[in-house]
Short mmCIF file of C-alpha atoms in Angstrom, two decimals:
data_model
loop_
_atom_site.label_atom_id
_atom_site.label_comp_id
_atom_site.label_asym_id
_atom_site.label_seq_id
_atom_site.Cartn_x
_atom_site.Cartn_y
_atom_site.Cartn_z
CA UNK O 490 -5.87 1.41 25.94
CA UNK O 491 -7.15 -0.62 22.99
CA UNK O 492 -4.53 -1.91 20.55
CA UNK O 493 -5.63 -0.62 17.13
CA UNK O 494 -4.76 -1.69 13.60
CA UNK O 495 -4.21 1.97 12.70
CA UNK O 496 -4.01 5.33 14.41
CA UNK O 497 -4.77 8.92 13.51
CA UNK O 498 -2.08 11.54 13.71
CA UNK O 499 -3.24 13.42 16.85
CA UNK O 500 -2.80 10.16 18.82
CA UNK O 501 0.89 9.76 18.07
CA UNK O 502 2.48 12.05 20.66
CA UNK O 503 0.84 10.61 23.78
CA UNK O 504 0.93 6.97 22.67
CA UNK O 505 4.21 6.63 20.81
CA UNK O 506 6.42 9.59 21.65
CA UNK O 507 6.48 11.40 18.32
CA UNK O 508 4.20 13.99 16.73
CA UNK O 509 2.20 14.26 13.53
CA UNK O 510 4.82 16.73 12.30
CA UNK O 511 7.53 14.13 12.90
CA UNK O 512 5.52 11.73 10.75
CA UNK O 513 4.96 14.35 8.06
CA UNK O 514 8.71 14.97 8.01
CA UNK O 515 9.32 11.25 7.47
CA UNK O 516 6.77 11.16 4.63
CA UNK O 517 8.47 14.13 3.00
CA UNK O 518 11.95 12.64 3.24
CA UNK O 519 11.34 8.92 2.73
CA UNK O 520 9.45 7.04 0.05
CA UNK O 521 7.01 5.47 2.50
CA UNK O 522 3.38 4.76 1.56
CA UNK O 523 0.67 7.21 2.61
CA UNK O 524 -2.62 5.71 3.73
CA UNK O 525 -6.07 7.06 4.47
CA UNK O 526 -9.25 5.79 6.09
CA UNK O 527 -12.32 5.89 3.84
CA UNK O 528 -15.86 5.41 5.14
CA UNK O 529 -18.24 3.86 2.56
CA UNK O 530 -17.06 4.72 -0.93
CA UNK O 531 -17.88 2.94 -4.18
CA UNK O 532 -15.05 1.52 -6.31
CA UNK O 533 -14.44 -0.67 -9.34
CA UNK O 534 -11.92 -3.39 -8.52
CA UNK O 535 -9.24 -3.78 -11.17
CA UNK O 536 -6.88 -6.71 -11.68
CA UNK O 537 -3.99 -6.10 -14.13
CA UNK O 538 -3.50 -8.73 -16.83
CA UNK O 539 0.11 -7.99 -17.82
CA UNK O 540 0.30 -10.93 -20.24
CA UNK O 541 -2.47 -9.54 -22.44
CA UNK O 542 -1.77 -5.89 -21.60
CA UNK O 543 -5.30 -5.48 -20.32
CA UNK O 544 -6.99 -4.80 -16.99
CA UNK O 545 -9.81 -7.02 -15.75
CA UNK O 546 -12.77 -5.25 -14.17
CA UNK O 547 -13.76 -7.54 -11.30
CA UNK O 548 -16.83 -5.79 -9.93
CA UNK O 549 -18.32 -2.76 -8.22
CA UNK O 550 -17.99 -2.63 -4.44
CA UNK O 551 -18.75 -0.43 -1.48
CA UNK O 552 -15.76 -0.19 0.81
CA UNK O 553 -14.82 1.19 4.20
CA UNK O 554 -11.27 0.88 5.44
CA UNK O 555 -7.69 1.75 4.59
CA UNK O 556 -6.54 2.84 1.15
CA UNK O 557 -3.07 3.66 -0.17
CA UNK O 558 -2.42 6.31 -2.81
CA UNK O 559 -0.13 5.82 -5.80
CA UNK O 560 3.21 7.58 -6.15
CA UNK O 561 1.93 10.50 -8.25
CA UNK O 562 -0.95 11.27 -5.89
CA UNK O 563 1.43 10.89 -2.96
CA UNK O 564 3.64 13.65 -4.37
CA UNK O 565 0.63 15.89 -4.99
CA UNK O 566 -0.64 15.35 -1.45
CA UNK O 567 2.70 16.22 0.13
CA UNK O 568 2.89 19.37 -1.99
CA UNK O 569 -0.64 20.62 -1.34
CA UNK O 570 -1.77 18.79 1.86
CA UNK O 571 -4.78 17.63 -0.15
CA UNK O 572 -5.39 15.55 -3.26
CA UNK O 573 -8.25 14.20 -5.38
CA UNK O 574 -7.62 10.63 -6.51
CA UNK O 575 -9.29 8.65 -9.28
CA UNK O 576 -7.44 5.40 -8.48
CA UNK O 577 -5.93 3.93 -5.31
CA UNK O 578 -5.15 0.63 -3.61
CA UNK O 579 -7.67 -0.97 -1.25
CA UNK O 580 -5.91 -2.81 1.58
CA UNK O 581 -8.49 -4.93 3.38
CA UNK O 582 -10.97 -7.51 2.07
CA UNK O 583 -12.94 -7.17 5.31
CA UNK O 584 -13.68 -3.58 4.28
CA UNK O 585 -15.85 -4.73 1.36
CA UNK O 586 -19.46 -4.15 2.45
CA UNK O 587 -21.19 -4.97 -0.85
CA UNK O 588 -20.24 -6.50 -4.21
CA UNK O 589 -21.89 -6.45 -7.63
CA UNK O 590 -20.51 -8.14 -10.74
CA UNK O 591 -19.43 -5.87 -13.57
CA UNK O 592 -21.69 -5.20 -16.55
CA UNK O 593 -20.78 -4.58 -20.17
CA UNK O 594 -22.65 -1.26 -19.98
CA UNK O 595 -20.52 -0.03 -17.10
CA UNK O 596 -17.21 -1.13 -18.66
CA UNK O 597 -18.03 0.17 -22.15
CA UNK O 598 -19.45 3.46 -20.88
CA UNK O 599 -16.90 4.35 -18.21
CA UNK O 600 -13.62 2.85 -19.43
CA UNK O 601 -11.56 2.50 -22.60
CA UNK O 602 -10.52 -0.55 -24.62
CA UNK O 603 -7.76 -1.47 -22.17
CA UNK O 604 -10.39 -2.71 -19.71
CA UNK O 605 -12.39 -5.93 -20.03
CA UNK O 606 -15.11 -7.40 -17.85
CA UNK O 607 -14.40 -10.59 -15.89
CA UNK O 608 -17.15 -12.50 -14.09
CA UNK O 609 -16.35 -12.82 -10.39
CA UNK O 610 -17.92 -13.27 -6.98
CA UNK O 611 -17.08 -11.86 -3.57
CA UNK O 612 -15.36 -15.16 -2.72
CA UNK O 613 -12.95 -14.60 -5.63
CA UNK O 614 -11.49 -11.47 -4.04
CA UNK O 615 -8.16 -12.83 -2.82
CA UNK O 616 -5.52 -10.50 -4.30
CA UNK O 617 -5.58 -7.65 -1.78
CA UNK O 618 -4.27 -5.00 -1.96
CA UNK O 619 -6.45 -4.35 -5.03
CA UNK O 620 -6.14 -1.52 -7.50
CA UNK O 621 -9.46 0.30 -7.59
CA UNK O 622 -11.12 3.07 -9.61
CA UNK O 623 -13.28 5.58 -7.74
CA UNK O 624 -16.93 5.63 -8.85
CA UNK O 625 -20.13 7.24 -7.63
CA UNK O 626 -23.36 5.69 -6.39
CA UNK O 627 -24.89 6.20 -9.84
CA UNK O 628 -22.18 3.97 -11.35
CA UNK O 629 -23.22 0.85 -9.48
CA UNK O 630 -24.15 -1.91 -11.89
CA UNK O 631 -27.76 -2.20 -10.80
CA UNK O 632 -28.44 1.44 -11.77
CA UNK O 633 -25.76 2.09 -14.45
CA UNK O 634 -27.20 3.48 -17.70
CA UNK O 635 -25.68 4.22 -21.09
CA UNK O 636 -25.61 7.95 -20.32
CA UNK O 637 -24.31 7.70 -16.75
CA UNK O 638 -20.91 9.41 -16.45
CA UNK O 639 -18.03 8.07 -14.40
CA UNK O 640 -17.53 9.90 -11.08
CA UNK O 641 -13.78 9.70 -10.79
CA UNK O 642 -12.48 11.80 -7.90
CA UNK O 643 -12.14 11.14 -4.19
CA UNK O 644 -10.99 14.16 -2.13
CA UNK O 645 -8.43 13.40 0.59
CA UNK O 646 -6.88 15.74 3.12
CA UNK O 647 -4.58 15.68 6.11
CA UNK O 648 -7.43 14.80 8.50
CA UNK O 649 -8.02 11.49 6.68
CA UNK O 650 -4.45 10.22 6.98
CA UNK O 651 -3.77 7.21 9.21
CA UNK O 652 -0.68 5.26 10.24
CA UNK O 653 -0.53 1.48 10.76
CA UNK O 654 1.17 -0.39 13.59
CA UNK O 655 4.00 -1.53 11.32
CA UNK O 656 4.65 2.01 10.15
CA UNK O 657 4.71 3.21 13.75
CA UNK O 658 7.48 0.73 14.54
CA UNK O 659 9.41 1.94 11.50
CA UNK O 660 8.93 5.58 12.58
CA UNK O 661 10.26 4.81 16.05
CA UNK O 662 13.27 3.06 14.53
CA UNK O 663 13.98 5.93 12.15
CA UNK O 664 13.47 8.61 14.81
CA UNK O 665 15.71 6.58 17.16
CA UNK O 666 12.99 6.20 19.78
CA UNK O 667 13.50 3.31 22.21
CA UNK O 668 16.06 1.47 20.08
CA UNK O 669 17.53 -0.48 22.99
CA UNK O 670 14.45 -2.12 24.48
CA UNK O 671 15.28 -5.50 22.92
CA UNK O 672 11.89 -5.95 21.26
CA UNK O 673 11.91 -7.81 17.93
CA UNK O 674 11.44 -5.57 14.90
CA UNK O 675 11.74 -8.07 12.07
CA UNK O 676 8.15 -7.35 11.03
CA UNK O 677 9.34 -3.95 9.75
CA UNK O 678 11.40 -5.58 7.00
CA UNK O 679 8.54 -8.03 6.39
CA UNK O 680 6.22 -5.09 5.80
CA UNK O 681 8.68 -3.63 3.31
CA UNK O 682 8.96 -6.93 1.41
CA UNK O 683 5.16 -7.10 1.14
CA UNK O 684 5.18 -3.56 -0.17
CA UNK O 685 7.70 -4.26 -2.95
CA UNK O 686 5.88 -7.48 -3.90
CA UNK O 687 2.76 -5.40 -4.50
CA UNK O 688 4.71 -2.92 -6.60
CA UNK O 689 6.33 -5.76 -8.61
CA UNK O 690 3.62 -8.47 -8.75
CA UNK O 691 5.07 -10.33 -11.77
CA UNK O 692 8.54 -10.86 -10.30
CA UNK O 693 9.52 -14.06 -8.52
CA UNK O 694 11.76 -14.12 -5.48
CA UNK O 695 15.10 -14.39 -7.31
CA UNK O 696 14.22 -11.65 -9.80
CA UNK O 697 12.98 -9.42 -7.00
CA UNK O 698 16.20 -9.90 -5.03
CA UNK O 699 18.24 -8.99 -8.13
CA UNK O 700 16.16 -5.85 -8.53
CA UNK O 701 16.68 -4.91 -4.87
CA UNK O 702 20.43 -5.45 -5.29
CA UNK O 703 20.64 -3.45 -8.52
CA UNK O 704 18.49 -0.62 -7.15
CA UNK O 705 20.67 -0.37 -4.05
CA UNK O 706 23.79 -0.07 -6.20
CA UNK O 707 22.08 2.56 -8.39
CA UNK O 708 20.67 4.51 -5.42
CA UNK O 709 17.09 3.80 -6.52
CA UNK O 710 14.72 3.73 -3.51
CA UNK O 711 11.74 2.16 -5.33
CA UNK O 712 12.47 -1.21 -3.65
CA UNK O 713 13.44 0.42 -0.35
CA UNK O 714 10.47 2.69 0.47
CA UNK O 715 11.27 2.69 4.21
CA UNK O 716 14.98 3.35 3.60
CA UNK O 717 15.93 0.30 5.65
CA UNK O 718 18.81 -1.10 3.62
CA UNK O 719 22.30 -0.36 4.89
CA UNK O 720 24.02 -2.83 2.55
CA UNK O 721 22.79 -5.19 -0.16
CA UNK O 722 25.09 -7.72 -1.78
CA UNK O 723 24.55 -10.97 -3.66
CA UNK O 724 24.19 -12.98 -0.44
CA UNK O 725 22.43 -10.82 2.16
CA UNK O 726 20.71 -7.57 3.10
CA UNK O 727 21.87 -5.57 6.10
CA UNK O 728 19.08 -3.33 7.33
CA UNK O 729 18.11 -1.10 10.24
CA UNK O 730 19.79 1.95 11.75
CA UNK O 731 23.53 2.25 11.16
CA UNK O 732 25.62 1.46 14.27
CA UNK O 733 22.51 1.47 16.48
CA UNK O 734 20.16 -1.26 15.24
CA UNK O 735 21.46 -3.50 12.46
CA UNK O 736 19.99 -6.81 11.32
CA UNK O 737 20.90 -9.25 8.55
CA UNK O 738 18.54 -10.95 6.12
CA UNK O 739 20.08 -13.70 3.99
CA UNK O 740 19.10 -14.14 0.37
CA UNK O 741 17.63 -17.57 1.19
CA UNK O 742 15.44 -16.08 3.91
CA UNK O 743 14.38 -13.28 1.55
CA UNK O 744 13.32 -15.84 -1.08
CA UNK O 745 11.39 -17.84 1.52
CA UNK O 746 9.60 -14.71 2.73
CA UNK O 747 8.66 -13.69 -0.81
CA UNK O 748 7.22 -17.15 -1.45
CA UNK O 749 5.26 -17.02 1.83
CA UNK O 750 3.91 -13.50 1.31
CA UNK O 751 2.91 -14.14 -2.30
CA UNK O 752 0.74 -17.04 -1.12
CA UNK O 753 -0.86 -14.81 1.51
CA UNK O 754 -1.87 -12.08 -0.93
CA UNK O 755 -2.89 -14.23 -3.89
#
């Protein structure tokens, strides 16, 4: 069978040994990201400018691929099995099928004073995952008018949800499926580090490690969305499944990984 970048929930039982209800249970009980596949939707790409407390509007795009919902929409989805989102994260540059630079009309008409236009090209899109605002076809720059309203909702339901290869490995680890096959699983912790870098884009490696350490002590799972950490001290992170699959990640290795991953997503 073809090795896919992502899978839909009905595929899980036959291919990986757990069901869609197992995965739903994990989503309900762990702070893991929830992702969906979107086929051709228009978005405005947004790049936060924390220094000036503004958000740069990069351009209007058409996109097909994986998206990730924010924490509030995640909670709403788990409560209702459906959600309408106005913002989300786009995960894949290769999913951009068209790009148009932003116009003053679009920014002034659709957004408030916190947003400013920034001239960009498709080649400038290097900071994926990108925060994006949902728009309609009528909001594209080439046809945007002063009176054109912002279409700001994208309906998502359980049928749209997908799971990536890295999340499948984490699910198998958490559900204790095939823990003794000797296959390397370090990419699971790598995936988590990438996730917390995205959530904390302004923090360097040392500051991010301090936050992970402090959050572990304070039982705050915002820097442990996959609930991997078994112990975090000033020198190392112990992660995995207690007494069944435990690995160690030194602080030095953590800092090196943060430096590497930041370069990859910038």
